[in-house]
Coordinates of C-alpha atoms and ligand atoms in Angstrom, one line a residue:
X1 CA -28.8 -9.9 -2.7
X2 CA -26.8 -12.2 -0.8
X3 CA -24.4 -14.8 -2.8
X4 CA -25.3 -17.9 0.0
X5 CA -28.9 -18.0 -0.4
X6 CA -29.9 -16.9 -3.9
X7 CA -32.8 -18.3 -5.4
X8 CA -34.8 -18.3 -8.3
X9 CA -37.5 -15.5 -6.8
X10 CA -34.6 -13.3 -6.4
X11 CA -33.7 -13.2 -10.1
X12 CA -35.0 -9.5 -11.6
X13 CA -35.2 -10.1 -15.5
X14 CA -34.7 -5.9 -16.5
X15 CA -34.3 -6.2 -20.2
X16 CA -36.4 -8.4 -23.1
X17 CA -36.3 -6.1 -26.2
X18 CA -33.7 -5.5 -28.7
X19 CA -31.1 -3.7 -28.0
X20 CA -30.6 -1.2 -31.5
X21 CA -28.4 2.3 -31.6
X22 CA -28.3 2.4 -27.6
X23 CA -32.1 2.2 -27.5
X24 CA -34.8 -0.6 -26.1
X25 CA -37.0 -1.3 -28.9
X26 CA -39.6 -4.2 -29.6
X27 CA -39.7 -6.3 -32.6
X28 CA -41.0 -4.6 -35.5
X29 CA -43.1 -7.6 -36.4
X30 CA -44.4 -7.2 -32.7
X31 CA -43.3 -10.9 -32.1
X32 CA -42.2 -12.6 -28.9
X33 CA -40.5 -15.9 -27.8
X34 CA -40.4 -17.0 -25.0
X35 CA -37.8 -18.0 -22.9
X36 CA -37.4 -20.9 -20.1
X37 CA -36.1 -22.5 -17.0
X38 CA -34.8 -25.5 -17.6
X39 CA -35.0 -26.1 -14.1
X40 CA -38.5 -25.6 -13.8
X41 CA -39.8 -25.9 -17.6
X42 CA -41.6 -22.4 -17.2
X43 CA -41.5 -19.7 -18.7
X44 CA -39.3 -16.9 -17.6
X45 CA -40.2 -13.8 -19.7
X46 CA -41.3 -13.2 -23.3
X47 CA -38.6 -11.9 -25.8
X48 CA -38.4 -9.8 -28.4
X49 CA -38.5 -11.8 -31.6
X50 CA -35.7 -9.8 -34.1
X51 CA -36.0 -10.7 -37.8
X52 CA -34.9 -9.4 -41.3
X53 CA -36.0 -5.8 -40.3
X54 CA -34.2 -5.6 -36.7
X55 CA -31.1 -7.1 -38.1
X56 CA -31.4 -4.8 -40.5
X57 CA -31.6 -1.7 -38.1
X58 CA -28.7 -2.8 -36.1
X59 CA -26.5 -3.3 -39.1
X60 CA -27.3 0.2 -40.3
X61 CA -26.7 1.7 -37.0
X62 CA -23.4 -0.4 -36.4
X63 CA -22.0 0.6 -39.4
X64 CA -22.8 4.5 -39.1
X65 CA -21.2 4.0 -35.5
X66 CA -18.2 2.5 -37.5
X67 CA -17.9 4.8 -40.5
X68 CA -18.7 8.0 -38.9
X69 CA -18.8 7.4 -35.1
X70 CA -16.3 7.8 -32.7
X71 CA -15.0 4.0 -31.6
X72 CA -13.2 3.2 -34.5
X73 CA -10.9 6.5 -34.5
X74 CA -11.4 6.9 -30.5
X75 CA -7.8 6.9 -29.2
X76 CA -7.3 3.2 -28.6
X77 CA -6.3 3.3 -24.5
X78 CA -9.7 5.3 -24.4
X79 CA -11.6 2.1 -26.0
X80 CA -9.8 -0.1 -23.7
X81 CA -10.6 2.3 -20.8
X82 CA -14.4 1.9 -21.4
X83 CA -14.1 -1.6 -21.8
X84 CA -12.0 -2.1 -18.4
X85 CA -15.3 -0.4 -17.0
X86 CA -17.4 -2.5 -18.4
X87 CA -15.6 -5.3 -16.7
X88 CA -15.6 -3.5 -13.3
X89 CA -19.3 -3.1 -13.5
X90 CA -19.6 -6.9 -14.2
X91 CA -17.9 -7.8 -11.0
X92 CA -19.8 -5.2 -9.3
X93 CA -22.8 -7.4 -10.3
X94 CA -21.4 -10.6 -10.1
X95 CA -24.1 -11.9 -8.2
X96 CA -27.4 -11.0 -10.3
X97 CA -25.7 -11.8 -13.5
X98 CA -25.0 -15.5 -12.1
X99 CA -28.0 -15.9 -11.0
X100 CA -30.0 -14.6 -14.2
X101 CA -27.3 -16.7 -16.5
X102 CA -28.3 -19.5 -13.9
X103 CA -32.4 -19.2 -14.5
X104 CA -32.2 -19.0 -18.4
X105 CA -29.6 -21.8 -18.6
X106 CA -29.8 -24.0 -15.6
X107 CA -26.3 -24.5 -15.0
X108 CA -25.0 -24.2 -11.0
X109 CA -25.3 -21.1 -9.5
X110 CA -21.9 -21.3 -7.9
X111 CA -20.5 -22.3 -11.6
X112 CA -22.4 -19.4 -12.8
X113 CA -20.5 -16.8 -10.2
X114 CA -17.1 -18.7 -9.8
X115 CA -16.0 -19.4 -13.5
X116 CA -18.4 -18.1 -16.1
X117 CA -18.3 -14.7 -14.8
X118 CA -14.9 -14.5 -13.8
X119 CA -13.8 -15.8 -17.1
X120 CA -15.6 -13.6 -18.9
X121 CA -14.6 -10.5 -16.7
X122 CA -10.8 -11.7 -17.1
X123 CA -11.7 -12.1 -21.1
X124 CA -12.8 -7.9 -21.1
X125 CA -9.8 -6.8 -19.1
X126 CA -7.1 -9.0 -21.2
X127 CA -8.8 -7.5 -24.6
X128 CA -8.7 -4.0 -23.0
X129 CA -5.6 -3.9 -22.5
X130 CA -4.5 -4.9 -26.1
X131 CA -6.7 -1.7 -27.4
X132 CA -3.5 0.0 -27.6
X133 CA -1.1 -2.5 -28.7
X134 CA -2.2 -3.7 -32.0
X135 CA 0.8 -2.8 -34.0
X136 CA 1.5 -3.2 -38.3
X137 CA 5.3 -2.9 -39.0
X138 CA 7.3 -1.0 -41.4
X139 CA 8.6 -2.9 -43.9
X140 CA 12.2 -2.8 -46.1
X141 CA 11.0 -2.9 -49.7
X142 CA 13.2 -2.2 -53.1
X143 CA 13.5 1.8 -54.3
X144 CA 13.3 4.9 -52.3
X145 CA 9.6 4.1 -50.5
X146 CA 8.9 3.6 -47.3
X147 CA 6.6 0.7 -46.9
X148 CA 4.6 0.3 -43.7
X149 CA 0.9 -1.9 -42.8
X150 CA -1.6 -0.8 -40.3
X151 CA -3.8 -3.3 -38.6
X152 CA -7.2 -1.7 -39.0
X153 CA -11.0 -2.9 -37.9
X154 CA -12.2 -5.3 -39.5
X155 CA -15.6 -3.0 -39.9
X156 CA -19.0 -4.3 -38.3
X157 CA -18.6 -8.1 -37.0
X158 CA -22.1 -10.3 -36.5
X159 CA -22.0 -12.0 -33.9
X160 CA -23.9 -15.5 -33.5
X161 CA -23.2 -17.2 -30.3
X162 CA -25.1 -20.5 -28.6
X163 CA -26.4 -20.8 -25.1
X164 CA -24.0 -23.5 -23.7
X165 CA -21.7 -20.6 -22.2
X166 CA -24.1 -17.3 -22.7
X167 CA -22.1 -15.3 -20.7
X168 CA -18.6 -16.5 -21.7
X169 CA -19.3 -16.5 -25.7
X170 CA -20.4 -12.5 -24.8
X171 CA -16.6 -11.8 -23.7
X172 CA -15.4 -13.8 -26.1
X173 CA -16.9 -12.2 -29.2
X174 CA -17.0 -8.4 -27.9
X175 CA -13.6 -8.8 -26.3
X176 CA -11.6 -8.4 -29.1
X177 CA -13.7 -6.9 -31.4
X178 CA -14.1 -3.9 -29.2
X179 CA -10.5 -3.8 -28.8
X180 CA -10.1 -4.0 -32.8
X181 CA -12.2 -1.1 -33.4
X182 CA -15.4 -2.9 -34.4
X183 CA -19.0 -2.3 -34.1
X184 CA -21.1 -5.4 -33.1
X185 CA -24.4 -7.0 -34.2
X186 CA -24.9 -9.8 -32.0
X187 CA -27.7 -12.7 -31.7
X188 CA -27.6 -14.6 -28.3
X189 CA -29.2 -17.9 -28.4
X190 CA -33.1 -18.2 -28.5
X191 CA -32.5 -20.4 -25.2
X192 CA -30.4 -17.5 -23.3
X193 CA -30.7 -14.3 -24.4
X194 CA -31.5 -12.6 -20.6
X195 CA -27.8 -12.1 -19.8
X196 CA -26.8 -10.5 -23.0
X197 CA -29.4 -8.4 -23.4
X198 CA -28.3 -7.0 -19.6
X199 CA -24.6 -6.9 -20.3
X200 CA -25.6 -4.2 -23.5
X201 CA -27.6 -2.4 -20.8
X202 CA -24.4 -2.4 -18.9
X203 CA -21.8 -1.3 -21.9
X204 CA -24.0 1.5 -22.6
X205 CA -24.4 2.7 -19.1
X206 CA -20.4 2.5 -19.1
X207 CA -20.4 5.1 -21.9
X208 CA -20.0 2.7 -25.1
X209 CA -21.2 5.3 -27.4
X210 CA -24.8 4.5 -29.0
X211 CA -24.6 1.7 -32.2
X212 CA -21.6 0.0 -30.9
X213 CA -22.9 -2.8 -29.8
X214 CA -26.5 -3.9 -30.6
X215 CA -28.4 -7.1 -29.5
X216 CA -31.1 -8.8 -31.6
X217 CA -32.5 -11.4 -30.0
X218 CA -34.6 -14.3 -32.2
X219 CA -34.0 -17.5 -34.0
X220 CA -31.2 -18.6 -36.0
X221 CA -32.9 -19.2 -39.7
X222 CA -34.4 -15.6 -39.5
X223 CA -32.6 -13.3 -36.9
X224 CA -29.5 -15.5 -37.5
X225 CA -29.6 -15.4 -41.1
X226 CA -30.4 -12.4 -41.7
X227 CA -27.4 -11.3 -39.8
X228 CA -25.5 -13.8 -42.3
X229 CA -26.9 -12.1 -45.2
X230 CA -26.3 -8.7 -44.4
X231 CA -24.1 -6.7 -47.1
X232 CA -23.2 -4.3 -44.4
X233 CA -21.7 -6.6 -42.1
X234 CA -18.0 -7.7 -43.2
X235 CA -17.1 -10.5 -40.8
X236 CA -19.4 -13.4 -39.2
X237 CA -17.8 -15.3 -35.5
X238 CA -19.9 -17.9 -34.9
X239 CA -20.1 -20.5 -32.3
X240 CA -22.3 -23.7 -32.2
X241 CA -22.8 -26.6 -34.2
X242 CA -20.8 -27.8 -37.6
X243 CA -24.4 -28.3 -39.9
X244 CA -25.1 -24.4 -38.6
X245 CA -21.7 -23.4 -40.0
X246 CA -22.0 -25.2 -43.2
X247 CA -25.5 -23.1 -43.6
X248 CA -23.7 -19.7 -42.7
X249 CA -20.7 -20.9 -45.1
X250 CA -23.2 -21.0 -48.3
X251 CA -25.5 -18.2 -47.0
X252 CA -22.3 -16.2 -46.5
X253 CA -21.2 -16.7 -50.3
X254 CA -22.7 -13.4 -51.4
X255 CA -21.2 -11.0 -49.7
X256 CA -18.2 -12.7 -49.2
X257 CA -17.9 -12.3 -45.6
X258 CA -14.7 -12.9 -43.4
X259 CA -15.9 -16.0 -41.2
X260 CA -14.2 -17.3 -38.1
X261 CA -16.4 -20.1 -36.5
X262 CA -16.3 -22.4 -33.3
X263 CA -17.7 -26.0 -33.4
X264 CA -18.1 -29.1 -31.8
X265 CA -16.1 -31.8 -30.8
X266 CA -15.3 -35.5 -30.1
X267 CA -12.6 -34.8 -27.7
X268 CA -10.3 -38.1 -26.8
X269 CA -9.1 -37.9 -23.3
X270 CA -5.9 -40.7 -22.8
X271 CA -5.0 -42.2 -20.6
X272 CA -1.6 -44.3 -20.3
X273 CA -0.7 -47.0 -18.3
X274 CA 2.0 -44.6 -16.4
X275 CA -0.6 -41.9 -15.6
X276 CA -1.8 -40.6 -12.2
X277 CA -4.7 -42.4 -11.8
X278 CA -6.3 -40.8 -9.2
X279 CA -5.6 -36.9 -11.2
X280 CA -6.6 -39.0 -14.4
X281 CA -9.8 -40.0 -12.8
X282 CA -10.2 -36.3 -12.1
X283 CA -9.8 -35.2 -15.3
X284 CA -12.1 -37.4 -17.0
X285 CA -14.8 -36.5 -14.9
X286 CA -14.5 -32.8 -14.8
X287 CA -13.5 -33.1 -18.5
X288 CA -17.0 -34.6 -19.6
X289 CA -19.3 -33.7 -16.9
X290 CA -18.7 -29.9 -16.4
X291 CA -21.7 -27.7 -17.7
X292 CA -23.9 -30.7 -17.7
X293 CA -21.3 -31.7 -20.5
X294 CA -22.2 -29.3 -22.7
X295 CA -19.3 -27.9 -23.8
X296 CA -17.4 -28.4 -26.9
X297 CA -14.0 -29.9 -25.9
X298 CA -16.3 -32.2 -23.5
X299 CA -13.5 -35.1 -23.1
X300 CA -16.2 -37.4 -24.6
X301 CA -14.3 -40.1 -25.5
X302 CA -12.2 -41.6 -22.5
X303 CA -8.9 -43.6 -23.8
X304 CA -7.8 -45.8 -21.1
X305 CA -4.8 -48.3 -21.5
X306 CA -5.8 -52.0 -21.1
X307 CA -3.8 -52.4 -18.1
X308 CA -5.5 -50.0 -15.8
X309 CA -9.3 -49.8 -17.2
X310 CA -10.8 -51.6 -14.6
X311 CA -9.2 -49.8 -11.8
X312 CA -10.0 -46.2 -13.7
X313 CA -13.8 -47.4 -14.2
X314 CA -14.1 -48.3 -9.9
X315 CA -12.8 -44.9 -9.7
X316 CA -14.7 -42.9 -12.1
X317 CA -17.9 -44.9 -11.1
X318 CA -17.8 -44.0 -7.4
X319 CA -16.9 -40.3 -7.9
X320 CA -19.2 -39.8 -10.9
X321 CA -22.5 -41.6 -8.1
X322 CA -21.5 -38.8 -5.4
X323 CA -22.6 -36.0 -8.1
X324 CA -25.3 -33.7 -6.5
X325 CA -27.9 -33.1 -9.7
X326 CA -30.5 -30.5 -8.5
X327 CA -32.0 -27.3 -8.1
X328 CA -29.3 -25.0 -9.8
X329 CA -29.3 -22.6 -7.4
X330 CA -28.8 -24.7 -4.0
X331 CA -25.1 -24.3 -2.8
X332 CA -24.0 -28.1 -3.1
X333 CA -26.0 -28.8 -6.5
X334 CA -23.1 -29.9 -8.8
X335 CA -25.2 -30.7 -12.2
X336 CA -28.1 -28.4 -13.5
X337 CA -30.6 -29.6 -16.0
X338 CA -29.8 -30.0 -19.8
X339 CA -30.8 -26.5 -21.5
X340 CA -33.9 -27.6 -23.0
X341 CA -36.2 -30.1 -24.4
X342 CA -34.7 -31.1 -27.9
X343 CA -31.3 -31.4 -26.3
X344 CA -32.8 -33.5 -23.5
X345 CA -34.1 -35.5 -26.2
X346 CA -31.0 -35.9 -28.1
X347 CA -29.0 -37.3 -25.1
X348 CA -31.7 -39.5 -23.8
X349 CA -32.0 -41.1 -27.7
X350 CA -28.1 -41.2 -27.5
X351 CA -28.1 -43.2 -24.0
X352 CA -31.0 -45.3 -25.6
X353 CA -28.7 -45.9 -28.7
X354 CA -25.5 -46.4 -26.5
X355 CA -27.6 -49.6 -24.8
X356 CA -28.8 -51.4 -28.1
X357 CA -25.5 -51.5 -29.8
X358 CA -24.2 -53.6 -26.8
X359 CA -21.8 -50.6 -24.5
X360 CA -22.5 -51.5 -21.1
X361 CA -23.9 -48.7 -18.6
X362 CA -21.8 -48.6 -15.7
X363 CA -23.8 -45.9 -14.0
X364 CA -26.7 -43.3 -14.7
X365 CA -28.8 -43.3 -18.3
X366 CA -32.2 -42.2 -17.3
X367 CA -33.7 -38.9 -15.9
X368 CA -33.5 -37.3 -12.4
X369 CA -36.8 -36.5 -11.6
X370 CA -40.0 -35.4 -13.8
X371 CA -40.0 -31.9 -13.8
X372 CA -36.8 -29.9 -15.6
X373 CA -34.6 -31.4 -18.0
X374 CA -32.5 -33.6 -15.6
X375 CA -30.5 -36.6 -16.6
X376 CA -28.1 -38.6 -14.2
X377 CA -24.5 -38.1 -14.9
X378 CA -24.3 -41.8 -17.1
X379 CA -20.9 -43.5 -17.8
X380 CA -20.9 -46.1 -20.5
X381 CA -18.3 -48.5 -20.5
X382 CA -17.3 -51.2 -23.3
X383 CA -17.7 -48.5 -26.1
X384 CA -16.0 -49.2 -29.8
X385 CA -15.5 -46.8 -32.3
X386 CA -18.3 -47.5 -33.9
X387 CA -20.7 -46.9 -31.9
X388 CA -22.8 -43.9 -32.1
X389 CA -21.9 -42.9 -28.5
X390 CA -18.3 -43.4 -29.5
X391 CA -18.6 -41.1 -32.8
X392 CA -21.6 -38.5 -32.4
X393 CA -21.4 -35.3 -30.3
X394 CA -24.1 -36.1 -27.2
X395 CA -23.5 -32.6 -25.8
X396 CA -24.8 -34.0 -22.1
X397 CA -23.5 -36.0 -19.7
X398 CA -22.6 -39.1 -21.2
X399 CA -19.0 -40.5 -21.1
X400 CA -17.7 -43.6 -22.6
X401 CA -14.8 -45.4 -21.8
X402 CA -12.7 -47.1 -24.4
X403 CA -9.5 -49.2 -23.9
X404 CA -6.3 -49.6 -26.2
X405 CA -3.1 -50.9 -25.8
X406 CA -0.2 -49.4 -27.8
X407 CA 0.6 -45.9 -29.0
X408 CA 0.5 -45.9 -32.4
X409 CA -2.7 -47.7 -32.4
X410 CA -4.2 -44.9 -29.6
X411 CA -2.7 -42.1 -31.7
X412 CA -4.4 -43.2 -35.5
X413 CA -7.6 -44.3 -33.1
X414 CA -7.9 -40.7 -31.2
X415 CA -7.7 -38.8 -35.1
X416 CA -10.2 -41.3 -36.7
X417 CA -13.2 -38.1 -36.5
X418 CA -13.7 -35.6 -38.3
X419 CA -13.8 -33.2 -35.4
X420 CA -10.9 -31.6 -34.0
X421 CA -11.1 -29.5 -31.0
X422 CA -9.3 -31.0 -28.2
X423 CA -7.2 -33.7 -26.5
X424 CA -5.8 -34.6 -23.8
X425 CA -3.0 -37.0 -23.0
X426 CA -2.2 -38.3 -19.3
X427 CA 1.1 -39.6 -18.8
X428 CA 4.3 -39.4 -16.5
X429 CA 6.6 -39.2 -19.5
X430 CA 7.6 -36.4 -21.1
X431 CA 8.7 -37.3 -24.4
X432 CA 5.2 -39.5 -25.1
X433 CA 3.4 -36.6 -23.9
X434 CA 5.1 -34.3 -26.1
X435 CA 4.3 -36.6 -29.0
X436 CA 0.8 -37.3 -28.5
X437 CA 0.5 -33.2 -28.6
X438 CA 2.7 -33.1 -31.7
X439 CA 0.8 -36.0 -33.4
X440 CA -2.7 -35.6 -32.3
X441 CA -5.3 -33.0 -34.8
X442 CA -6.5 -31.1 -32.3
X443 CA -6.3 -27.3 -31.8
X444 CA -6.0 -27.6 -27.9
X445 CA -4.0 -30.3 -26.6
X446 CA -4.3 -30.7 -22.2
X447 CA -1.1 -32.7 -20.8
X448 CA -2.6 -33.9 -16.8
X449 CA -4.9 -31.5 -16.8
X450 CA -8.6 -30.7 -18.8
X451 CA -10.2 -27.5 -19.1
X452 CA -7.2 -25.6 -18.3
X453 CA -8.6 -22.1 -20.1
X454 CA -7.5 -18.5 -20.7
X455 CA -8.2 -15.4 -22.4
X456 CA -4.8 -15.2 -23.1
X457 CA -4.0 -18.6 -25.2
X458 CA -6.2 -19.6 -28.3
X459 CA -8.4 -21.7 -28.4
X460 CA -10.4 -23.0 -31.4
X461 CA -10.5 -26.1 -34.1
X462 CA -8.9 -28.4 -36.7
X463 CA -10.7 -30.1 -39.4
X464 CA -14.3 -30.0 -39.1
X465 CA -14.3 -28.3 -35.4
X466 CA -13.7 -24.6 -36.9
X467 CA -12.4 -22.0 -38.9
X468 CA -9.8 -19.6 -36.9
X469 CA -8.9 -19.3 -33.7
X470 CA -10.4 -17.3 -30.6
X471 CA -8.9 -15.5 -27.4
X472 CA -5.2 -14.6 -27.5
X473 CA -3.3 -12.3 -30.0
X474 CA -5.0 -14.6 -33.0
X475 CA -8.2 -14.1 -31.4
X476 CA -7.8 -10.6 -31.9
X477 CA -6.2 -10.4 -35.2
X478 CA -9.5 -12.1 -36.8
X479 CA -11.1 -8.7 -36.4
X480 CA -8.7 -6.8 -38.0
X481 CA -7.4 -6.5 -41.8
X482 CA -3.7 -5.2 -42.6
X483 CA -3.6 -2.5 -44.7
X484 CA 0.0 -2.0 -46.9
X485 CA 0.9 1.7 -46.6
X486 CA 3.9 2.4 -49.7
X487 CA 5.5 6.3 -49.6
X488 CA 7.6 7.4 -52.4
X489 CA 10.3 9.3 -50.6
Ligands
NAI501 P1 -26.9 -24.2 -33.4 O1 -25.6 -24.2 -34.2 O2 -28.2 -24.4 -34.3 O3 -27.1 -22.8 -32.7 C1 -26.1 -21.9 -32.3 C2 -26.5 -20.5 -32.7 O4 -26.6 -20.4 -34.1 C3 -27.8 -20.0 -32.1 O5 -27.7 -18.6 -31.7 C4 -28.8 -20.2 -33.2 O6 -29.9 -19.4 -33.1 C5 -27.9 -19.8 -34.4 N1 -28.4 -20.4 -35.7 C6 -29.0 -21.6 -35.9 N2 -29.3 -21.8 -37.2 C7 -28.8 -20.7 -37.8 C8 -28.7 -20.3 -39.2 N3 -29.3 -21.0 -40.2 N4 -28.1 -19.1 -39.5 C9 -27.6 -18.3 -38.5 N5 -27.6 -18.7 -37.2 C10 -28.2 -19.8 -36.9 O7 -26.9 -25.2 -32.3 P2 -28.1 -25.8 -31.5 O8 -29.2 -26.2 -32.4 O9 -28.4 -24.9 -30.3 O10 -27.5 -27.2 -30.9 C11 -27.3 -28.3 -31.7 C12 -26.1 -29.1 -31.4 O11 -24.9 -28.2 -31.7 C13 -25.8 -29.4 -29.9 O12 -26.5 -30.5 -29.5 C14 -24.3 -29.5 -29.9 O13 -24.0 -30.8 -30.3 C15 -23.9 -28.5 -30.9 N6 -23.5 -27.2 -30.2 C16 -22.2 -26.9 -30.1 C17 -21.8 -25.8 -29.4 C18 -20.3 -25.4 -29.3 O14 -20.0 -24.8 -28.3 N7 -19.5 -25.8 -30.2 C19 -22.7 -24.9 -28.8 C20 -24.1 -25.2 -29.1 C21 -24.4 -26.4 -29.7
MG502 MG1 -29.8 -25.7 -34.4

């Protein structure tokens, strides 16, 4: 398969069952879903359609791989080994993962092969090599003990991720809970299950051992739930939206489950009247647009100071006219289609809304074409707070410019929502950039730059944008509990 003319007939879609105790099974309810292009609006393939019973299945055979298998007490460089081969087997596959995370999502092809996929390949190796480094301490209590903790697996972590990165959210959730010591029960999205369902093929064929890591594709009330629900499943990561959290908090009240989640935001981008325009200009538009600006520190609300906002919107306008939107997998497409219907549906009633309550649309707001989910990158100028465009999560490719004119005001106006991913600040001095990053609620804060991301720093939210954090050493330590360890002496 050659990486320069890839296209969709190339794609070979392998595996569409669920993936239980190392084996390919169907649903038990004998159900299927099926899964589409966005590109195209057909169907790709028919999935299995997990449920109560599947989950079920994997959970049972996740937790006898925890409590009697042989990952949790496997000497720790040996777990990392097998996970630094499942890594080298990615990149030995680069291509026909892109191109099948390309088909079931629609985003570029070369996005697909030159950051998801080397993101997520960097994710495995960084967590690999931590499988031997996770440390407890001894500890100097009173008396003649000795006192010591162990950081131990958490036990068997569900694992619900969404379709925006399908790929990406894989490393990030098996990353460090294969490093930890964990067995895995994961549902991929009902839009993108293709690629995770071939990266389990891949773990096993690395030598994972059997019930480590199982895949149960379906929908989130029943699959999703269910995985929730589960009394033998200890911890729940989940990515997606902040309603879907607020569901898994209740539903997780039972069994009292450890939860670490990743939500949505309303990311304000600023910009000062000292910044580099021209990098500024940069970083608003890869800050909103990338992944068809579906992501969930999408810079969606672009501060710009009073002084320069007319020379920033010239800017932004003329780069944000030259974007190719197309067939994913031509070489110079630079925007896919949105992911499906009901999200094309929620950004084309958000550019509808942004229009009545008076923003002005500087480019863009209507659809590319009338076959595939396409909408032209759309800028939206004139936006107040309180607008919907100005407050909502669009989750597409909608930007809106807002101006301001002092700090304090800029600083109390970028906090006013109740999300609290991101920011970003753009500015040539120091001690206001420093600031902003102090003062701002945001778990991530970018200074001249967006979408600067790696395995190695966390990432994750403040207020309503999550609970915990992802990637780095705290990404990690969410799948492990300390243990106290007192020895009379
Ligand atoms: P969602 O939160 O419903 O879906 C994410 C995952 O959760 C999927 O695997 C889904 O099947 C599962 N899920 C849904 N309901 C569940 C339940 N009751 N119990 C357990 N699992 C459940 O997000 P959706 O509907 O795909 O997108 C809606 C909006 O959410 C988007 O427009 C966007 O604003 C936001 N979103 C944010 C993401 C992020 O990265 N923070 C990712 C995806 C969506
Ligand atoms: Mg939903």
């Amino acid at each position: 398969m050659s990486g320069v003319s890839i296209s969709e007939q190339d794609v070979k879609v392998q595996h569409t069952e669920c993936f239980i105790d190392g084996h390919w099974v169907p649903a038990k309810s004998g159900k299927t879903f099926a899964t589409v292009n966005p590109a195209t609006e057909k169907e790709i393939a028919r999935v299995a359609e997990g449920d109560q019973e599947d989950v079920h299945l994997a959970a049972v055979a996740a937790r006898k791989a925890f409590d009697e298998g042989s990952w949790s007490t496997m000497d720790a460089r040996d777990r990392g080994r097998l996970m630094y081969l499942l890594a080298d087997r990615m990149e030995q596959e680069i291509e026909s993962l892109a191109a099948l995370e390309t088909l079931d999502n629609g985003k570029p092809y070369q996005d697909s092969l030159n950051v998801d996929l080397p993101l997520a390949i960097d994710c495995l190796r960084y967590y690999a090599g931590y499988a031997d480094k996770i440390h407890g301490s001894t500890i100097p209590i009173r008396g003649k003990h000795f006192c010591y903790t162990r950081r131990e697996p958490v036990g068997v972590a569900g694992q619900i991720i969404p379709w925006n990165f399908p790929i990406l959210m894989v490393a990030w959730k098996w990353g460090p809970a294969l490093a930890a010591g964990c067995t895995i029960v994961m549902k991929p999205a009902e839009q993108t299950p293709l690629t995770c369902l071939r990266l389990a093929q891949l773990a096993k064929e690395v030598g994972i051992p059997d019930g480590v890591i199982n895949v149960v594709p379906g929908f989130g009330p029943t699959a999703g739930a269910a995985v929730v629900k589960h009394p033998m499943i200890d911890k729940v990561a989940f990515t997606g939206e902040h309603r879907t959290a607020q569901i898994i908090t209740r539903e997780s009240a039972d069994t009292l489950k450890r939860l670490t989640f990743e939500l949505g935001g309303k990311s304000p981008n600023v910009i000062f009247d000292d910044a580099d325009l021209d990098s500024a200009v940069q970083g608003a538009y890869v800050g909103l647009f990338l992944n068809q600006g579906q992501c969930c520190c999408a810079g969606s609300r672009v501060f710009v100071h009073r002084s320069r906002h007319r020379e920033f919107v010239e800017k932004l306008q003329a780069l944000t006219e030259q974007r190719k939107v197309g067939d994913p997998f031509a070489p110079d497409t630079q925007q896919g289609p949105q992911v499906d219907l009901p999200q094309f549906e929620k950004i084309m009633s958000y550019i509808e809304k942004g229009k009545e309550q008076g923003a002005r649309c500087v480019t863009g707001g209507t659809r590319v074409g009338d076959q595939g989910y396409f909408i032209a990158p759309t800028i939206f100028d004139e936006v107040h707070d309180d607008m919907a465009i100005a407050q909502d999560e669009i989750f597409g490719p909608v930007l809106s410019v807002l101006t301001f004119d002092d700090k304090e005001e800029i600083i109390r106006r970028a906090n006013q929502t109740f999300y609290g991913l991101a920011a970003a600040v753009w500015t040539r001095d120091v001690a206001l950039a420093h600031e902003f990053a102090a003062r701002v609620r945001a778990g991530t804060v970018w200074v001249n730059c967006y979408d600067v991301f790696d395995a190695a720093a966390p990432f994750g939210g403040f207020k309503m944008s999550g609970h915990g954090r992802e990637l780095g050493e705290e990404g990690l330590r969410a799948y492990t509990e300390s243990k106290t360890v007192t020895v009379a002496l």
